[in-house]
Amino acid sequence: MAKVDVKFSPHKAFAKEAHVATKAALSRMVDEASEDVVSFWEGQARELAWFAPWRKPFVWKHPHAQWFVGGTTNASMNCLDRHLGGWRKSKAAIIWEGEPGETRTLTYQQLHAEVCRAANALLKLGVQRGNVVAIYMGMVPEAIVAMLACARIGATHNVVFGGFSSEALKERMNDSNAVALITQDAAWRRGDLVHLKAAADAALKGCKSVQHVIVLQRTSEKTAMKLGRDHWWHEILAGASRTNEPAKLPSEHPLFILYTSGSTGKPKGILHTTGGYLTQVAYSAKLVFDLKEDDVYFCTADIGWITGHSYIVYGPLLNGATIVMYEGAPNWPEPNRFWDIIERHGVTIFYTAPTAIRAFIKWGESWPAKHDLSSLRLLGTVGEPINPEVWMWYHSVIGKQRCPIVDTWWQTETGAIMISPVPGATTTKPGTATKPLPGIAVDVVRKDGTSCDVNEGGLLVVKHPWPSMLRTIYGNDVRYREAYWSEFPKTRKHPGWYFTGDGAKRDKDGYIWIIGRVDDVVNVSGHRLGTAEIESALVSHKLVAEAAVVARPDELKGHALVAFVSLKSSAKGLNTDKLREELRALVAKEIGHFAKPDEVRFAESLPKTRSGKIMRRLLREIVSGFGVTGDVSTLEDMSVLERLHKGDEE
Ligand code: WTA
């Protein structure tokens, strides 16, 4: 695709009203933060409410950070109670729209009452501080209520995306030792019902730790309830009090676990704690989205992903903002649903993913053209690199060349936005997330740790710990050290850096361009997946000998998945079309529909190094159609490569 080489400075009208209004003001913030990063973050932490102040702002024992040690606070109190003192109590916290079309608004006061009732219900069931509660729901206000209720009593929430299968839910509940599960009968998606409770029941068959299940009744579907274990949300909350004292929790109390994909078959339980996480999400939400009292903020992510946690729930609510939450698919009943929502609710800030924008482009400009989008003042994107053409479309067709675009780079592990324009101050260029936010120290380096030259591709690292960083991988600190701290380890001469897993380069203006993952993590339609997870699902099939999954670029989804599968000899003569569908169904069962390979190619054998490692790089080159260019000297059997190229099937 052609390179779009343009720059956009913030419009005067936007900058005039912005929290950070000039380049100079932003530079001052950056300088202030780099002079004394810990006291910079202390300043941000003071924006929150604390029961007791911290004694030590930052304790670092490589690779473990603690922030605001000795301080006590509560996430739910900060998101809710803090706003009840004045007129904000009657302000809309959540404007919700169900896929079938109904709408509901919860003010801060109403949301507070619901959260207190849910917190009391959890306490009544015996859920205690430090327990893990799994949440497996669709996009309904009660999902937010459930998260904040956990936070209120000091239970650690573990939200599992509603698109995950029962197997995936089971694995996540077992790994986190969840004592309770909050779910719903079914959720609406593209005019259909997703039967979450049925999937949860299947998962619970293999999960001993969960004692209680709370079930929200979203639909009129008949739902089996297990006596003694299952409780209807409306029944258990009915008798619960609307007040509840928030627990006074240490800053480092675990707020949530969120599972994400890594480069092995087992998902990683990313652990985030309270004070540091809240500090940085509140700060970044205000700075990057320039949140103001009268904004109506719409983020299209699902709460099952980190974007939903940090920028649907915690970031906006900490700032007392009004959020729009939408239950269903963007193209239901027609591809104008988001534009219709923006027009009807007067959305001012819209945050979505490149994969969604690519779908909007495919559906055509006539859909947004039907709607008055003049309420919009700021656009955002997250999750994968946005190509300049897609950025330009977003800028002109949705933003009418008026709205700044914030391309925000961050990860489940970072908890909050790390690299992004600050919309009143940063000149943007299509395709780059620009520069790190004040307080964040990132660099693009070579494998030997030296900084890359201008436009030289390298590895993206974070050089100083930040407040919302993950604290560990739940139950597996060894893997935490290996996954993030072994590429640039601490030595006598080196402090040790966090490795993001992303490749990047820096241009002459110091802007960072993310090239993509350098490990076996791929992004399919905005969902982060590890190819190893899919491989382990495939090899669980009795006829599969080996499998290697690689990604190829896809115009719509970012990446499409291609699975190379070699079969056992017992599969000889079987119908491969049938087997192909069986394997795709198996992945849907083990992980979820969104993880199904787009293509399954059968191969007699897979290309391997002499030491027996599958050469995924070669497979990637084959599926990308570029031809094999790199070094093949370690390949064990050249004829394998030829056969794969010809697309020979067994
Ligand atoms: C990618 C999502 C380019 C990146 C918040 C990262 C991006 C991974 C961007 C994390 C962006 C996220 N530009 N790439 N603006 N934002 N990524 O954990 O590869 O689902 O490592 O967090 O998404 O994905 P995750």
Coordinates of N, CA and C in Angstrom, one line a residue, residues 404-505:
P404 N -9.2 15.0 16.3 CA -7.9 14.3 16.4 C -8.0 12.8 16.6
I405 N -7.0 12.1 16.1 CA -7.1 10.6 16.3 C -5.9 10.3 17.3
V406 N -6.3 9.5 18.4 CA -5.2 9.0 19.3 C -5.1 7.5 19.0
D407 N -3.9 7.2 18.4 CA -3.5 5.8 18.2 C -2.7 5.4 19.4
T408 N -3.4 4.5 20.2 CA -2.8 4.2 21.6 C -2.2 2.9 21.6
W409 N -0.9 2.8 21.9 CA -0.2 1.5 22.1 C -0.1 1.1 23.5
W410 N -0.5 -0.1 23.8 CA -0.3 -0.6 25.2 C -0.7 -2.1 25.1
Q411 N -0.7 -2.8 26.3 CA -0.9 -4.2 26.3 C -1.6 -4.6 27.6
T412 N -2.2 -5.8 27.6 CA -2.8 -6.3 28.8 C -1.8 -6.2 30.0
E413 N -0.5 -6.4 29.7 CA 0.5 -6.4 30.7 C 0.8 -5.0 31.2
T414 N 0.7 -4.0 30.3 CA 1.0 -2.6 30.8 C -0.1 -2.0 31.5
G415 N -1.3 -2.6 31.4 CA -2.5 -2.1 32.2 C -3.1 -0.8 31.6
A416 N -2.3 0.1 31.2 CA -2.7 1.4 30.7 C -2.0 1.8 29.5
I417 N -2.5 2.8 28.8 CA -1.9 3.4 27.6 C -0.5 3.8 27.9
M418 N 0.5 3.5 27.0 CA 1.9 3.8 27.2 C 2.4 4.8 26.2
I419 N 2.0 4.6 24.9 CA 2.5 5.4 23.8 C 1.2 5.9 23.1
S420 N 1.1 7.2 23.0 CA -0.1 7.8 22.4 C 0.1 9.3 22.2
P421 N -0.6 9.8 21.2 CA -0.6 11.3 21.1 C -1.4 11.8 22.3
V422 N -1.1 13.1 22.7 CA -1.9 13.8 23.6 C -2.7 14.8 22.7
P423 N -4.0 14.7 22.6 CA -4.7 15.3 21.4 C -4.6 16.8 21.3
G424 N -4.4 17.6 22.3 CA -4.3 19.0 22.2 C -2.9 19.5 21.9
A425 N -2.0 18.5 22.0 CA -0.6 18.9 21.9 C 0.3 18.2 20.9
T426 N -0.1 17.0 20.5 CA 0.8 16.2 19.6 C 0.4 16.4 18.1
T427 N 1.4 16.6 17.3 CA 1.1 16.5 15.9 C 1.1 15.1 15.5
T428 N 0.1 14.6 14.9 CA 0.0 13.2 14.6 C 0.4 12.9 13.1
K429 N 0.8 11.6 12.9 CA 1.1 11.1 11.6 C 0.3 9.8 11.4
P430 N -0.4 9.6 10.4 CA -1.1 8.3 10.2 C -0.2 7.1 10.3
G431 N -0.5 6.2 11.2 CA 0.2 5.0 11.3 C 1.2 4.9 12.5
T432 N 1.3 6.0 13.2 CA 2.2 5.9 14.4 C 1.5 6.3 15.7
A433 N 1.8 5.6 16.7 CA 1.2 6.0 18.1 C 2.0 7.1 18.7
T434 N 2.9 7.7 17.9 CA 3.7 8.9 18.3 C 4.7 8.6 19.4
K435 N 4.5 9.2 20.6 CA 5.5 9.2 21.6 C 5.0 8.6 22.9
P436 N 5.9 8.2 23.8 CA 5.4 7.7 25.1 C 4.8 8.9 25.9
L437 N 3.8 8.5 26.7 CA 3.2 9.5 27.6 C 4.2 10.0 28.6
P438 N 4.0 11.2 29.2 CA 4.9 11.6 30.3 C 4.9 10.6 31.4
G439 N 6.1 10.2 31.9 CA 6.2 9.2 32.9 C 6.6 7.8 32.4
I440 N 6.6 7.7 31.1 CA 6.8 6.3 30.5 C 8.2 6.4 29.7
A441 N 9.0 5.4 30.1 CA 10.4 5.4 29.4 C 10.5 4.2 28.5
V442 N 10.2 4.4 27.2 CA 10.3 3.3 26.3 C 11.5 3.6 25.3
D443 N 12.0 2.5 24.7 CA 13.0 2.7 23.7 C 12.9 1.6 22.7
V444 N 13.6 1.8 21.6 CA 13.7 0.8 20.5 C 15.1 0.4 20.5
V445 N 15.4 -0.9 20.8 CA 16.8 -1.3 20.9 C 17.1 -2.5 20.1
R446 N 18.4 -2.7 19.9 CA 18.9 -3.9 19.2 C 19.0 -5.0 20.3
K447 N 19.3 -6.2 19.8 CA 19.3 -7.4 20.7 C 20.4 -7.2 21.7
D448 N 21.5 -6.4 21.4 CA 22.5 -6.2 22.4 C 22.2 -5.1 23.3
G449 N 21.0 -4.5 23.2 CA 20.6 -3.5 24.1 C 21.0 -2.0 23.7
T450 N 21.7 -1.9 22.7 CA 22.0 -0.5 22.3 C 20.8 0.1 21.5
S451 N 20.6 1.4 21.6 CA 19.5 2.0 21.0 C 19.6 1.9 19.5
C452 N 18.5 1.7 18.8 CA 18.5 1.7 17.3 C 18.7 3.1 16.7
D453 N 19.2 3.1 15.5 CA 19.3 4.4 14.8 C 17.9 4.7 14.3
V454 N 17.8 5.9 13.7 CA 16.6 6.4 13.1 C 16.1 5.4 12.0
N455 N 14.9 5.0 12.1 CA 14.3 4.1 11.1 C 14.8 2.6 11.1
E456 N 15.6 2.3 12.1 CA 16.2 1.0 12.2 C 15.2 0.1 13.0
G457 N 14.8 -1.0 12.5 CA 13.9 -1.9 13.2 C 14.5 -2.5 14.4
G458 N 13.8 -2.6 15.6 CA 14.4 -3.2 16.7 C 13.3 -3.6 17.7
L459 N 13.7 -3.9 18.9 CA 12.7 -4.4 19.9 C 12.2 -3.3 20.8
L460 N 11.0 -3.3 21.1 CA 10.4 -2.2 22.0 C 10.5 -2.7 23.4
V461 N 11.1 -1.8 24.2 CA 11.3 -2.2 25.7 C 10.8 -1.0 26.5
V462 N 10.5 -1.3 27.8 CA 10.2 -0.3 28.7 C 11.3 -0.3 29.8
K463 N 11.9 0.9 30.0 CA 13.2 0.9 30.8 C 13.0 1.2 32.2
H464 N 11.8 1.8 32.6 CA 11.6 2.0 34.0 C 10.2 1.5 34.4
P465 N 10.1 0.8 35.5 CA 8.8 0.3 36.0 C 7.7 1.4 36.0
W466 N 6.5 1.1 35.7 CA 5.4 2.1 35.7 C 4.3 1.6 36.6
P467 N 3.5 2.5 37.1 CA 2.5 2.1 38.2 C 1.5 1.0 37.8
S468 N 1.0 1.0 36.5 CA 0.0 0.0 36.2 C 0.6 -1.3 35.5
M469 N 1.9 -1.5 35.8 CA 2.5 -2.7 35.2 C 1.9 -4.0 35.9
L470 N 1.9 -5.1 35.1 CA 1.6 -6.3 35.7 C 2.5 -6.6 36.9
R471 N 2.1 -7.3 37.9 CA 2.9 -7.6 39.0 C 3.6 -9.0 38.9
T472 N 2.8 -9.9 38.2 CA 3.4 -11.2 38.0 C 2.4 -12.0 37.1
I473 N 2.7 -13.2 36.7 CA 1.7 -14.1 36.1 C 1.2 -14.9 37.3
Y474 N -0.1 -14.9 37.4 CA -0.7 -15.5 38.6 C -0.3 -17.0 38.7
G475 N 0.3 -17.3 39.9 CA 0.7 -18.7 40.1 C 1.9 -19.1 39.4
N476 N 2.6 -18.2 38.7 CA 3.8 -18.7 37.9 C 4.8 -17.6 37.7
D477 N 5.5 -17.3 38.8 CA 6.4 -16.2 38.7 C 7.6 -16.5 37.8
V478 N 7.9 -17.8 37.7 CA 9.1 -18.2 36.8 C 8.8 -17.8 35.4
R479 N 7.5 -18.0 35.0 CA 7.1 -17.7 33.6 C 7.1 -16.1 33.4
Y480 N 6.7 -15.5 34.5 CA 6.7 -14.0 34.5 C 8.2 -13.5 34.1
R481 N 9.1 -14.0 34.9 CA 10.5 -13.6 34.6 C 11.0 -14.0 33.2
E482 N 10.6 -15.2 32.8 CA 11.1 -15.6 31.5 C 10.4 -14.8 30.4
A483 N 9.1 -14.6 30.5 CA 8.4 -14.0 29.4 C 8.8 -12.5 29.2
Y484 N 9.0 -11.8 30.3 CA 9.2 -10.4 30.1 C 10.6 -9.8 30.5
W485 N 11.3 -10.6 31.2 CA 12.6 -10.0 31.8 C 13.8 -10.8 31.4
S486 N 13.7 -11.8 30.5 CA 14.9 -12.6 30.2 C 15.6 -12.1 28.9
E487 N 14.9 -11.3 28.1 CA 15.5 -10.8 26.8 C 16.6 -9.8 27.2
F488 N 16.3 -8.9 28.2 CA 17.3 -7.9 28.6 C 17.4 -8.1 30.1
P489 N 18.1 -9.1 30.5 CA 18.2 -9.4 32.0 C 19.0 -8.5 32.8
K490 N 18.7 -8.5 34.1 CA 19.4 -7.7 35.0 C 20.8 -8.3 35.2
T491 N 21.8 -7.5 35.1 CA 23.2 -8.0 35.4 C 23.8 -7.0 36.3
R492 N 25.1 -7.2 36.6 CA 25.8 -6.2 37.4 C 25.9 -4.9 36.7
K493 N 25.9 -4.9 35.4 CA 26.1 -3.7 34.7 C 24.8 -3.2 34.1
H494 N 23.7 -4.0 34.1 CA 22.5 -3.6 33.4 C 21.3 -3.7 34.4
P495 N 20.4 -2.7 34.3 CA 19.3 -2.7 35.3 C 18.2 -3.7 35.0
G496 N 18.2 -4.2 33.7 CA 17.1 -5.2 33.3 C 15.9 -4.4 32.8
W497 N 15.4 -4.7 31.6 CA 14.3 -4.0 31.1 C 13.1 -5.0 30.8
Y498 N 12.0 -4.4 30.7 CA 10.8 -5.1 30.4 C 10.7 -5.2 28.8
F499 N 10.6 -6.4 28.3 CA 10.5 -6.6 26.9 C 9.0 -6.8 26.5
T500 N 8.5 -6.0 25.6 CA 7.1 -6.0 25.2 C 6.7 -7.1 24.3
G501 N 7.6 -7.7 23.6 CA 7.3 -8.7 22.5 C 7.0 -8.1 21.2
D502 N 7.1 -6.8 21.1 CA 6.8 -6.0 19.9 C 8.1 -5.6 19.2
G503 N 8.0 -5.6 17.9 CA 9.1 -4.9 17.1 C 8.6 -3.5 16.8
A504 N 9.6 -2.6 16.7 CA 9.2 -1.2 16.4 C 10.4 -0.5 15.7
K505 N 10.1 0.7 15.2 CA 11.2 1.6 14.8 C 10.8 3.0 15.2

